[in-house]
């Protein structure tokens, strides 16, 4: 039986308020449920923004004390033997910055949590804050992340694993902001390279082309950050068979001599 660790991080009072980078923090708009900019697994949540459960996710409307302010919230089901999660992607501010994630969570029935991961950087561990058995509580997580232009950050909310049961966790009012900038990244134009990735969306073969360099590394990730494909090319063209991939959103990273040159996303249809 897997359980979440009851870790609660309290934010310090000296943290300055900053602009929320999450475009849809409350899962509602004009009093109606709203799921734009969130993904359930690899599926856009706006396609499944319903009060019925889809892929372990549904929207609920409750009054206090069952909600934080009488509003729409998202409910995730940790259905044994796997959990359930949603996430949103945020363009990163280049350089080394301190980010703050805040969210409200109701884990009265079981455990849940939130985390931050730098997409495209497999060596970057997801930073988590987890708890269980608590009514509506606001949680805060701080993390220092170094990024280059083109990076994105993945904010994830997750329900845990239950004991042969469906255990629900609710989330609302998600905030993510830069609270301190330590360095600013700069580019050296002399070592930048041009790449084309096509077609996008892709059905079968994905073509990666460049005329600037005859060696590069290409890595493809799914929306959970798992490496789907990795290859070092010693020619200016790479063809990747994507016919066996499930439909959805995937992220790619191109590196030359260990330097990340380009990141982006493709859609498999």
XYZ file of C-alpha atoms in Angstrom, residues 86-204:
119
model
C -4.075 17.187 -14.068
C -1.492 19.742 -15.121
C -0.872 23.033 -16.870
C 2.155 24.349 -18.782
C 3.756 27.738 -18.178
C 6.512 29.435 -20.225
C 9.534 29.776 -17.949
C 11.335 33.028 -17.250
C 14.896 32.529 -18.507
C 17.586 32.449 -15.834
C 17.577 31.249 -12.233
C 14.375 32.178 -10.448
C 12.511 31.299 -7.276
C 8.983 30.090 -8.035
C 6.101 29.806 -5.593
C 3.223 27.356 -6.055
C 0.112 27.826 -3.904
C -3.115 25.852 -4.064
C -6.126 24.904 -1.943
C -6.745 21.187 -1.423
C -9.382 19.114 0.354
C -7.856 15.733 1.180
C -10.434 14.709 3.810
C -10.924 11.263 2.265
C -7.375 10.509 1.170
C -4.092 12.010 0.044
C -3.191 14.418 -2.695
C -0.647 17.051 -3.564
C 0.891 19.450 -6.043
C 4.251 19.686 -7.752
C 6.555 21.547 -10.133
C 8.661 20.023 -12.915
C 10.884 21.581 -15.569
C 9.636 20.092 -18.834
C 12.316 18.803 -21.157
C 14.911 18.378 -18.399
C 14.844 14.724 -17.379
C 17.433 15.351 -14.648
C 15.146 17.834 -12.897
C 13.171 16.091 -10.177
C 9.569 17.036 -9.552
C 9.283 19.010 -6.308
C 6.204 17.897 -4.366
C 4.082 18.931 -1.436
C 1.732 16.202 -0.191
C -0.804 15.726 2.580
C -3.810 13.596 3.462
C -6.778 13.561 5.833
C -7.156 17.364 5.867
C -10.163 19.594 5.048
C -9.734 22.605 2.754
C -6.210 23.908 3.399
C -3.904 26.197 1.426
C -0.461 24.740 0.653
C 2.692 26.511 -0.517
C 5.787 25.149 -2.257
C 8.941 27.102 -3.155
C 11.487 25.928 -5.725
C 14.548 27.463 -7.407
C 14.676 26.590 -11.113
C 17.257 27.454 -13.774
C 15.885 27.704 -17.311
C 16.909 28.801 -20.797
C 14.740 30.533 -23.414
C 12.071 28.142 -24.665
C 11.757 26.101 -21.460
C 8.372 25.491 -19.898
C 7.349 24.518 -16.380
C 4.718 21.880 -15.631
C 2.467 22.464 -12.612
C 0.715 19.261 -11.573
C -2.099 18.420 -9.132
C -2.557 14.797 -8.139
C -4.764 12.431 -6.149
C -3.083 9.503 -4.467
C -3.554 5.742 -4.465
C -6.388 4.224 -2.423
C -6.920 0.811 -0.804
C -9.003 -0.902 -3.491
C -11.312 2.120 -3.482
C -12.008 5.331 -5.327
C -10.723 8.164 -3.121
C -11.441 11.750 -4.089
C -9.362 14.908 -3.592
C -10.523 18.435 -4.509
C -8.420 21.399 -5.695
C -9.089 25.107 -6.240
C -7.414 28.536 -6.436
C -4.036 27.534 -7.908
C -1.300 30.193 -8.040
C 2.181 30.045 -9.553
C 4.512 33.046 -9.634
C 8.123 34.213 -9.759
C 8.938 35.619 -6.327
C 12.663 36.305 -6.817
C 15.066 36.504 -9.779
C 18.632 35.395 -9.081
C 20.193 35.551 -12.562
C 19.123 36.402 -16.086
C 19.959 34.027 -18.916
C 21.728 35.299 -22.016
C 22.105 33.779 -25.453
C 25.239 33.508 -27.521
C 23.976 33.912 -31.109
C 27.135 32.325 -32.481
C 26.151 28.888 -31.141
C 22.457 28.869 -31.987
C 21.220 26.542 -34.710
C 18.114 26.440 -36.862
C 15.842 23.370 -36.894
C 12.567 22.534 -38.607
C 10.189 19.940 -37.152
C 7.365 18.793 -39.417
C 4.605 17.905 -39.915
C 2.844 19.162 -36.798
C 0.321 17.684 -36.084
C 1.927 14.379 -37.056
C 0.300 11.086 -38.034
C 3.194 8.827 -39.072
